[in-house]
XYZ file of N, CA and C in Angstrom:
639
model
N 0.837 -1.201 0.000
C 0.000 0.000 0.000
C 0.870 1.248 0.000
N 0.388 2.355 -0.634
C 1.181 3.302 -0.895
C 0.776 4.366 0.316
N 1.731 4.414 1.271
C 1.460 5.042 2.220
C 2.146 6.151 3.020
N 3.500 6.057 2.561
C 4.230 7.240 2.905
C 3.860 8.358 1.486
N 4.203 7.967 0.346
C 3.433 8.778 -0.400
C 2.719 9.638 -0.517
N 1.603 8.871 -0.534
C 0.297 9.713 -0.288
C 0.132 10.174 1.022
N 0.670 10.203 2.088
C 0.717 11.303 3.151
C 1.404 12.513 2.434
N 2.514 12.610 1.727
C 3.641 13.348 1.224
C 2.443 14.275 0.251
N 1.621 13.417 -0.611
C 0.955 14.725 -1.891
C -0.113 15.122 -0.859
N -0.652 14.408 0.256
C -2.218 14.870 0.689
C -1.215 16.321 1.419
N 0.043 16.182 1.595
C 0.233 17.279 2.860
C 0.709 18.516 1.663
N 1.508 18.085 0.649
C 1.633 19.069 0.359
C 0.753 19.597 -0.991
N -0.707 18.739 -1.167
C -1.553 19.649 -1.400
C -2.398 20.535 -0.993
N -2.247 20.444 0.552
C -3.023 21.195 1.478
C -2.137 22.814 1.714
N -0.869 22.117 1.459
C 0.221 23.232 1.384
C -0.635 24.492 0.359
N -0.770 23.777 -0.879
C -0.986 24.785 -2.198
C -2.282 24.807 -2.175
N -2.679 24.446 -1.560
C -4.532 25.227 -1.733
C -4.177 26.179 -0.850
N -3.415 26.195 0.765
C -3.802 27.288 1.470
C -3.060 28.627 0.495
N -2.142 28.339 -0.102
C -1.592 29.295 -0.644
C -2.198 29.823 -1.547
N -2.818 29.370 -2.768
C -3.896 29.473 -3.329
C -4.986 30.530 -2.975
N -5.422 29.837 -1.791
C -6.622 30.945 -0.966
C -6.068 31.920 -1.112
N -4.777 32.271 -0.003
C -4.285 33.226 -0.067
C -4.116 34.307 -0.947
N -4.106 33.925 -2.068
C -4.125 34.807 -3.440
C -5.139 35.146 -3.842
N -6.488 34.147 -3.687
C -7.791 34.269 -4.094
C -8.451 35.445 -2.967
N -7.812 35.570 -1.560
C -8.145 36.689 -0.739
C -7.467 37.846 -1.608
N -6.491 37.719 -1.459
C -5.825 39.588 -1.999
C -6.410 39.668 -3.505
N -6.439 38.814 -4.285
C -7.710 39.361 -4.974
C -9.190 39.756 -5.271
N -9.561 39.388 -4.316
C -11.171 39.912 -3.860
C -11.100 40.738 -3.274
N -9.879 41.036 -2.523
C -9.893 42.808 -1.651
C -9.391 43.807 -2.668
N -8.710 43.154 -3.694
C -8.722 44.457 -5.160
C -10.768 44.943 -5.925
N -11.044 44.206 -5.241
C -12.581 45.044 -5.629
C -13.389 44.272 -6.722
N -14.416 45.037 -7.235
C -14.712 44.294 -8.648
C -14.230 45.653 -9.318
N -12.998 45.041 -10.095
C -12.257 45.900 -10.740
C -11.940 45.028 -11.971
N -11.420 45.399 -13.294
C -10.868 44.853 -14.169
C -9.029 44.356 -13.973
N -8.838 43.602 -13.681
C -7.474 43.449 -13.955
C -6.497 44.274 -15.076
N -5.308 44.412 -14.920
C -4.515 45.258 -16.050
C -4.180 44.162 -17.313
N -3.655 43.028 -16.883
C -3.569 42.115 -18.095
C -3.706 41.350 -17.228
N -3.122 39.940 -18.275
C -3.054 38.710 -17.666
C -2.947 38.637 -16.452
N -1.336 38.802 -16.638
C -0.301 38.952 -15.285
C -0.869 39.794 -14.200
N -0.699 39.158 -13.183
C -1.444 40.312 -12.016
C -0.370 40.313 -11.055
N -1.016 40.917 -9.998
C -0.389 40.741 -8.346
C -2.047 40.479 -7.382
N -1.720 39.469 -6.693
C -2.748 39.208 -5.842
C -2.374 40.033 -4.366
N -1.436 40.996 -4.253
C -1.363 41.655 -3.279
C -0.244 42.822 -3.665
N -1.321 43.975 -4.696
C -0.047 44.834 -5.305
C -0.178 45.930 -4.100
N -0.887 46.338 -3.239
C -0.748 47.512 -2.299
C -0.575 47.187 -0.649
N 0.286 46.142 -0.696
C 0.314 45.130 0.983
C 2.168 45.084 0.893
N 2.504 46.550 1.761
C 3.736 46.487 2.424
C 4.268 44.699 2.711
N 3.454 44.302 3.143
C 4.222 43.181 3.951
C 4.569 41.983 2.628
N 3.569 42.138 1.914
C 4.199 41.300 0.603
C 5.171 41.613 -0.374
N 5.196 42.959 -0.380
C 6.627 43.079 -1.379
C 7.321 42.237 -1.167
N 8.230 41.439 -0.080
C 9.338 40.207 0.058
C 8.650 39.651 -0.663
N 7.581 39.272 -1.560
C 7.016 38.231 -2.132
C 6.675 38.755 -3.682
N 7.067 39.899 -3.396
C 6.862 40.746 -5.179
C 5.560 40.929 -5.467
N 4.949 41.174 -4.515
C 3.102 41.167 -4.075
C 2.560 40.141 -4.633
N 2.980 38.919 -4.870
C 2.349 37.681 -5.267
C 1.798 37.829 -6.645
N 2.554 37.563 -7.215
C 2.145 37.465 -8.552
C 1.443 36.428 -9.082
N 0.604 36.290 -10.218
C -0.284 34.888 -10.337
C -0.754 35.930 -12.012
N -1.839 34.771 -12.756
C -2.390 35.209 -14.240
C -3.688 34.519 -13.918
N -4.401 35.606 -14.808
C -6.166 35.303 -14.580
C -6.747 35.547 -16.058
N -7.434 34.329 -16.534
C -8.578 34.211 -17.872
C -9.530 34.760 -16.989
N -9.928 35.603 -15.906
C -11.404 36.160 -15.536
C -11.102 37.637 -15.417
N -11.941 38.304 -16.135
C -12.041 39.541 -16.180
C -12.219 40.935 -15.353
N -12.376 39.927 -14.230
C -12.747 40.564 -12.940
C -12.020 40.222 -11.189
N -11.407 40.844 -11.045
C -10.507 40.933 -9.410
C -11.550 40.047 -8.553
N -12.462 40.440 -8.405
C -13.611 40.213 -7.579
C -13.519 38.628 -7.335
N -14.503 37.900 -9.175
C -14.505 36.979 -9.368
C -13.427 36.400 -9.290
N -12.261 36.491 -9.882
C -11.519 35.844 -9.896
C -11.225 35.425 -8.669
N -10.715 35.935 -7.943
C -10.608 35.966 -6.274
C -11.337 34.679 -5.676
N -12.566 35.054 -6.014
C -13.720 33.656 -5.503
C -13.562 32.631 -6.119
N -13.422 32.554 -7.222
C -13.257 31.448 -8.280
C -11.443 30.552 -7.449
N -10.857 31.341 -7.378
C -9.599 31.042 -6.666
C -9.520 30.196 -5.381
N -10.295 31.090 -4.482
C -10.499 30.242 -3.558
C -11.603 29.191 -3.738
N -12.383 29.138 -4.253
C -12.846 27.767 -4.542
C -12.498 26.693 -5.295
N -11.737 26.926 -6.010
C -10.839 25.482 -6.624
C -9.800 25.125 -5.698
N -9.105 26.336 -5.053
C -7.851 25.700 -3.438
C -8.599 24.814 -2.904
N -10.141 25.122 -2.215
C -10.891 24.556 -1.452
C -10.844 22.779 -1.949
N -11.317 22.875 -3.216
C -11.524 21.361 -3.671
C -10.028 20.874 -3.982
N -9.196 21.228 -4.377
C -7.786 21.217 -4.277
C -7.773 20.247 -2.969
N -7.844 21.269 -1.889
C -7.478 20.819 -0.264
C -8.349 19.596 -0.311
N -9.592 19.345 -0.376
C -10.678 18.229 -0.212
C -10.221 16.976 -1.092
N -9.821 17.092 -2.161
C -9.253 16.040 -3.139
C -8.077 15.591 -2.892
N -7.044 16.330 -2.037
C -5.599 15.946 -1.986
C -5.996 15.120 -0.748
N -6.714 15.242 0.336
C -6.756 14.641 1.344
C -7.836 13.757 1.255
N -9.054 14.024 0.945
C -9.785 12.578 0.195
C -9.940 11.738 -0.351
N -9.400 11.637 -1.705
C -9.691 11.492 -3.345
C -8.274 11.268 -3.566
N -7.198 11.667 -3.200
C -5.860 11.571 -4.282
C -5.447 10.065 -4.115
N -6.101 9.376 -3.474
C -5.434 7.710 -3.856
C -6.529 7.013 -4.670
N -7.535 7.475 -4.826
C -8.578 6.665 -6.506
C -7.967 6.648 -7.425
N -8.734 6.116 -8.117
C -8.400 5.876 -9.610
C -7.774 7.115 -10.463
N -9.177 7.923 -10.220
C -9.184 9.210 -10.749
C -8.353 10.542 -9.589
N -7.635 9.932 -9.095
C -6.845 10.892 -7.687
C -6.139 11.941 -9.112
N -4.933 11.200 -9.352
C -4.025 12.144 -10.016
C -4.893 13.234 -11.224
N -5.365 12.717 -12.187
C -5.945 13.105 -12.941
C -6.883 14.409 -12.770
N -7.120 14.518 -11.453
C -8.219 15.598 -11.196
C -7.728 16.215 -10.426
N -6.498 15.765 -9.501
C -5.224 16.514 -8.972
C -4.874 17.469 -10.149
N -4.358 17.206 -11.396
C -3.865 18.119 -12.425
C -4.432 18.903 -12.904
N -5.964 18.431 -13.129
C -7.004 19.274 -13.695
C -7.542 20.415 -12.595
N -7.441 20.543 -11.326
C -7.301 21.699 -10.492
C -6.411 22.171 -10.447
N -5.267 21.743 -10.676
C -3.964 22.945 -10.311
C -3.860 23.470 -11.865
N -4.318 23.309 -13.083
C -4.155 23.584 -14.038
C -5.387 24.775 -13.984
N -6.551 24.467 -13.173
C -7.927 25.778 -13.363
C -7.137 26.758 -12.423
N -6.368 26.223 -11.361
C -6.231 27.347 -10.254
C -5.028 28.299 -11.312
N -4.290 27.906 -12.118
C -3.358 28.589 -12.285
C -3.789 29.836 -13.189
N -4.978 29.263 -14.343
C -5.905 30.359 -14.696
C -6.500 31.279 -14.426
N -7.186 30.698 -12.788
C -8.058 31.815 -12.508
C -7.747 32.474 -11.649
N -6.289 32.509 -11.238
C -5.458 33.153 -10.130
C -4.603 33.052 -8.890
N -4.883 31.396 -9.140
C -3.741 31.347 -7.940
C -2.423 31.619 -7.967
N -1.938 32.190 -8.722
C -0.541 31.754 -8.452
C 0.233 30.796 -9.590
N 1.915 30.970 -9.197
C 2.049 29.877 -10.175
C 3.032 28.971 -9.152
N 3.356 29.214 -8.074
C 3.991 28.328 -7.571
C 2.520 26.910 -6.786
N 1.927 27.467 -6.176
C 0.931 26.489 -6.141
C 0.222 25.553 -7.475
N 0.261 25.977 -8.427
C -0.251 25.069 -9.424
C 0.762 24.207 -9.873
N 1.967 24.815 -9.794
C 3.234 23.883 -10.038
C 3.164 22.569 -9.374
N 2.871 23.319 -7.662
C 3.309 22.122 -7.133
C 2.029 20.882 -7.323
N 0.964 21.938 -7.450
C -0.329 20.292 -7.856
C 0.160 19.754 -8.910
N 0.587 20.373 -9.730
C 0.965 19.794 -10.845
C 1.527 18.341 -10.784
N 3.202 18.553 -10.014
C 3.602 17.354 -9.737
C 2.959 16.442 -8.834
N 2.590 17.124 -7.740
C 1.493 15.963 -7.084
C 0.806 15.245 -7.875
N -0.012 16.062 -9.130
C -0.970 15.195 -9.601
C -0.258 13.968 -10.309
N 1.063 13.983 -10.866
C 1.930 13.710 -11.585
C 2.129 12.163 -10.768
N 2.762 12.684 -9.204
C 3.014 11.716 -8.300
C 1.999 10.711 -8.122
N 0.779 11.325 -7.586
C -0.539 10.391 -7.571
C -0.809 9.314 -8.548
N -0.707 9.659 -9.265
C -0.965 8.368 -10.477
C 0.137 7.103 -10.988
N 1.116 7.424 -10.006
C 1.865 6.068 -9.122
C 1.826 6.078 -8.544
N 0.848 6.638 -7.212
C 0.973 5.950 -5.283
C 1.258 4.262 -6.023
N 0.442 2.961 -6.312
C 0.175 2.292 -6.029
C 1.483 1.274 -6.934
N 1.386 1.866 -8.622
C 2.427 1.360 -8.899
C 4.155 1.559 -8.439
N 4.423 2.934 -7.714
C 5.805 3.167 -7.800
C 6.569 3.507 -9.039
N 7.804 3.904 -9.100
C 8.180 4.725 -9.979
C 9.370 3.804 -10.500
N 9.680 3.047 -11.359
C 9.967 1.879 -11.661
C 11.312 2.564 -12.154
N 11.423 3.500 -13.030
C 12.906 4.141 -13.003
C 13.600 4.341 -11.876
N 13.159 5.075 -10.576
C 13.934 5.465 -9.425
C 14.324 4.108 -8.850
N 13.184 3.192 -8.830
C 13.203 1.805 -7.942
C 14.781 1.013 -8.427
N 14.940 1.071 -9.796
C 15.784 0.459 -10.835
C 17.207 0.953 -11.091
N 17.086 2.460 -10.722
C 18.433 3.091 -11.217
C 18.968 4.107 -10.103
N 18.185 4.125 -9.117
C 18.717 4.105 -7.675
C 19.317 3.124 -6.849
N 20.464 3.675 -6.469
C 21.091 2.023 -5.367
C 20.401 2.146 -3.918
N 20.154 1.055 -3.514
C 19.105 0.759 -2.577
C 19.737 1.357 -1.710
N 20.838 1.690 -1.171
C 21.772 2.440 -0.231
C 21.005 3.892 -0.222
N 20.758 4.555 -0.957
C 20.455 5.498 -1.664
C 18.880 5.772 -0.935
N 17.967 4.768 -1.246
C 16.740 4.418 -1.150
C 16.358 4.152 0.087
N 16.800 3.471 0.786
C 17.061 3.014 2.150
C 17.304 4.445 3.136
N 18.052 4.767 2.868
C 18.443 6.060 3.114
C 16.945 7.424 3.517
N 16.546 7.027 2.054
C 15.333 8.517 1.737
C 14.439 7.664 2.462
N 14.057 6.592 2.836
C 13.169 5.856 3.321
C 12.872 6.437 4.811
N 14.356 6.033 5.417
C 14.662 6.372 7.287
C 14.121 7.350 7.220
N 14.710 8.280 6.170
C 14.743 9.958 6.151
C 13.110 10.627 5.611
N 12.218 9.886 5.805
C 11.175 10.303 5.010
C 10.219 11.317 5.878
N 10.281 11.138 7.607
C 9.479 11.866 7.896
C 10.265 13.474 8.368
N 10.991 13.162 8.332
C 11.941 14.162 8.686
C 12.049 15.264 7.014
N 12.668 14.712 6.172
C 12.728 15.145 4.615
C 10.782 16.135 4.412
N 9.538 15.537 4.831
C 8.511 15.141 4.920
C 8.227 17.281 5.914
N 9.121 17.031 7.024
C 8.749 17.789 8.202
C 9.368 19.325 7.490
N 10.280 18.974 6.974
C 11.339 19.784 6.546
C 10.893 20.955 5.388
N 10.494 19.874 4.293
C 9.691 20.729 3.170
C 8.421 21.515 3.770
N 7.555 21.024 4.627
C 6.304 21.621 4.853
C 6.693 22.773 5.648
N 7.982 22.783 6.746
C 8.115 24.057 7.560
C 8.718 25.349 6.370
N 9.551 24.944 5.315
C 9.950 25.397 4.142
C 9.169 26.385 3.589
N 7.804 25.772 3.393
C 6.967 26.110 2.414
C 5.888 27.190 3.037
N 5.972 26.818 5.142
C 5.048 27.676 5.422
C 6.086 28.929 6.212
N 7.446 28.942 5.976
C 8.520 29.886 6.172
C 8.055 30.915 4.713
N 7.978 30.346 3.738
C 7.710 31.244 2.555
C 6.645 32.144 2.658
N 5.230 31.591 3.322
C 4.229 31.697 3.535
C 3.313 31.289 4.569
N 3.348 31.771 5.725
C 2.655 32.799 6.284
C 4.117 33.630 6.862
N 5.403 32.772 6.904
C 6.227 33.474 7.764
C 7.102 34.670 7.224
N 7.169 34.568 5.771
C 8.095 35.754 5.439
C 7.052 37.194 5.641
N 6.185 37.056 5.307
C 4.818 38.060 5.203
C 4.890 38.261 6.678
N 4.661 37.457 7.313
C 4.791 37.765 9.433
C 5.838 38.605 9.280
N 7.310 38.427 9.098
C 8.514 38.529 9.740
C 8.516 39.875 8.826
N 8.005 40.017 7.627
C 8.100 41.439 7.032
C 7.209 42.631 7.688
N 6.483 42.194 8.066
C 5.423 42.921 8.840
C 6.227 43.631 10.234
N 6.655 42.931 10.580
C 8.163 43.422 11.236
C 8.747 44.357 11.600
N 9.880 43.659 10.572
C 11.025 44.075 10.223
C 10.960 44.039 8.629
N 11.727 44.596 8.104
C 11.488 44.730 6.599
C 12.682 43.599 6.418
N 12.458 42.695 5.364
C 13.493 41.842 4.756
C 13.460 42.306 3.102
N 14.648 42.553 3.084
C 15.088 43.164 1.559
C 16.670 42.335 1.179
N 15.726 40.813 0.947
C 17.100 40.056 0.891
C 17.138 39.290 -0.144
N 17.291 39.555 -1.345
C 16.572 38.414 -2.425
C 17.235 36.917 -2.567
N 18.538 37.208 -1.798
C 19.433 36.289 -1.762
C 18.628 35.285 -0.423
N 18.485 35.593 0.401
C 17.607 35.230 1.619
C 16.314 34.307 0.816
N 15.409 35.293 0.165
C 13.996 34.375 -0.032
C 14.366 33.099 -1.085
N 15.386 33.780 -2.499
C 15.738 32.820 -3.314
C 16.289 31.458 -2.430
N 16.924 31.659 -1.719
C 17.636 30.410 -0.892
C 16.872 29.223 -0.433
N 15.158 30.249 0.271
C 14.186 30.016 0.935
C 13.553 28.861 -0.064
N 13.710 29.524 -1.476
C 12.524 28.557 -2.651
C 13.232 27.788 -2.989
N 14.053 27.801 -3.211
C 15.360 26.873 -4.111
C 15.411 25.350 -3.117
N 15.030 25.969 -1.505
C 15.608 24.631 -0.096
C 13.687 24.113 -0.214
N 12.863 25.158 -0.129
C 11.650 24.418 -0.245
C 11.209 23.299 -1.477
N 11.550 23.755 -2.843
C 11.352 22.648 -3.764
C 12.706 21.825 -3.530
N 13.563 21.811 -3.183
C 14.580 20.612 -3.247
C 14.114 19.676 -1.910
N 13.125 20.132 -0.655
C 12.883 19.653 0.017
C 11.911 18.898 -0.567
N 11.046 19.624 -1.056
C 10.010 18.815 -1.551
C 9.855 17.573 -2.626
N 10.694 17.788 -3.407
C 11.088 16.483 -4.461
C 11.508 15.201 -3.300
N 12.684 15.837 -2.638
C 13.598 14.701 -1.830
C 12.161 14.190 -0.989
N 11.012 14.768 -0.275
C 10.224 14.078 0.387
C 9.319 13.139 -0.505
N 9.053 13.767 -1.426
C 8.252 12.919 -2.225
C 9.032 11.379 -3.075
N 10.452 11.749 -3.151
C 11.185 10.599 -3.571
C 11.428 9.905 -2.063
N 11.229 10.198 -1.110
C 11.575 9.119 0.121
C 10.244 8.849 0.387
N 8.732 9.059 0.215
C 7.861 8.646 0.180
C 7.660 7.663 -0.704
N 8.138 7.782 -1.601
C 8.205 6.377 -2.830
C 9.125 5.253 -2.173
N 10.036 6.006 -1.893
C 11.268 4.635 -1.465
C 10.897 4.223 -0.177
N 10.120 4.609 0.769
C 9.291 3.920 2.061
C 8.614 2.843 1.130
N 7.682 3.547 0.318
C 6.612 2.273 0.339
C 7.071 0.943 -0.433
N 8.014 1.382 -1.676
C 8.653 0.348 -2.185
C 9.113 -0.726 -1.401
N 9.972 -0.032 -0.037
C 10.623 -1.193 0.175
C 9.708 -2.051 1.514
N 8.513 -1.409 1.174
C 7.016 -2.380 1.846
C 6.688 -3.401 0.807
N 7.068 -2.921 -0.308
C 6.557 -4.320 -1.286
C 7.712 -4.980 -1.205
N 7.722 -6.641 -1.086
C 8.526 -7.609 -1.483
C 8.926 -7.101 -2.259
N 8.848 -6.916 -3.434
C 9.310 -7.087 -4.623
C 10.180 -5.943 -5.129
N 9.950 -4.799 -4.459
C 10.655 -3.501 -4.443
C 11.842 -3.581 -3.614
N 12.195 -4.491 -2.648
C 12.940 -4.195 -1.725
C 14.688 -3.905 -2.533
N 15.298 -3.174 -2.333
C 16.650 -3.010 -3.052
C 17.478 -3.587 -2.362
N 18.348 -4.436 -3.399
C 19.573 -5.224 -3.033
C 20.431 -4.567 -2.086
């Protein structure tokens, strides 16, 4: 059973819906207004987000307002599907097909990214990833396995350092460090791959048949 895994996408799809929201709020407090183009900011007049470049995100809806709502309601089912639904049949598949609407209608693009690969991940909880299993040395595997809840703990404090904490800590004190936040994203997705590859290599080496030499 695929079980370190799918703890790994349910947590860090809960990650990218809240973030999500988040964007779908600072755009409903821009009003019912027309957007300037595509490209937006879901928080262009919020001191505390500049460290974040006021959150940038792209919207097919014509309207701040809507969009906003529309935003937070696909995070919502986002959050409900990653923690319900992402080990069915249809888990991954509808994993992708929300982070692909959220990225339209405003969330963001680092949250749709990351459903993205979740959805990606989901649609091997059960089979496993037969390249990594094969062309990884079990030393290797064994390794990300021990290391899974920890790798697991690591990315999620990462991701909510980006978000709610740089926005806290700017609120502050001003951080004007690009070298600082870049460091911040660069350790959160490298955390996050490495958890999701030691979530694979847990459950593998639960199957007989996965176990590495």
């Amino acid at each position: 059973m695929a079980r370190a895994a799918r703890v790994s996408v349910s947590a860090y799809g809960v990650i990218a819906a809240l973030a999500g929201v988040e964007h779908g709020v600072g755009a409903m407090l821009q009003g019912n207004v027309r957007p300037d183009g595509l490209v937006i900011q879901s928080w262009p007049d919020a001191p505390a987000y500049a460290v974040l470049s006021g959150e940038p995100a792209m919207t097919l809806v014509p309207n701040m307002l809507l969009s906003g709502v529309l935003t937070v309601v696909v995070s919502v089912g986002l959050a409900v599907w990653s923690v319900g639904y992402v080990g069915t049949d249809r888990g991954g598949p509808v994993l992708i097909g929300l982070s692909v609407l959220l990225l339209l209608v405003g969330g963001g693009f680092g949250p749709p990214i990351l459903g993205l690969v979740l959805g990606l991940a989901a649609t091997r909880l059960d089979e496993g990833w037969p390249w990594f299993e094969e062309h990884v040395s079990g030393g290797i595997q064994r390794a990300l396995a021990v290391g899974w809840r920890f790798l697991l703990a690591l990315g999620v404090a990462c991701w909510l350092a980006l978000w709610p904490g740089l926005v806290l800590v700017n609120r502050r004190w001003t951080v004007d460090d690009p070298v600082l936040v870049g460091g911040l994203v660069a350790l959160a997705f490298a955390a996050f791959f490495a958890s999701l590859a030691a979530g694979f290599a847990a459950d593998s080496l639960r199957r007989p048949s996965g176990r590495p030499a």
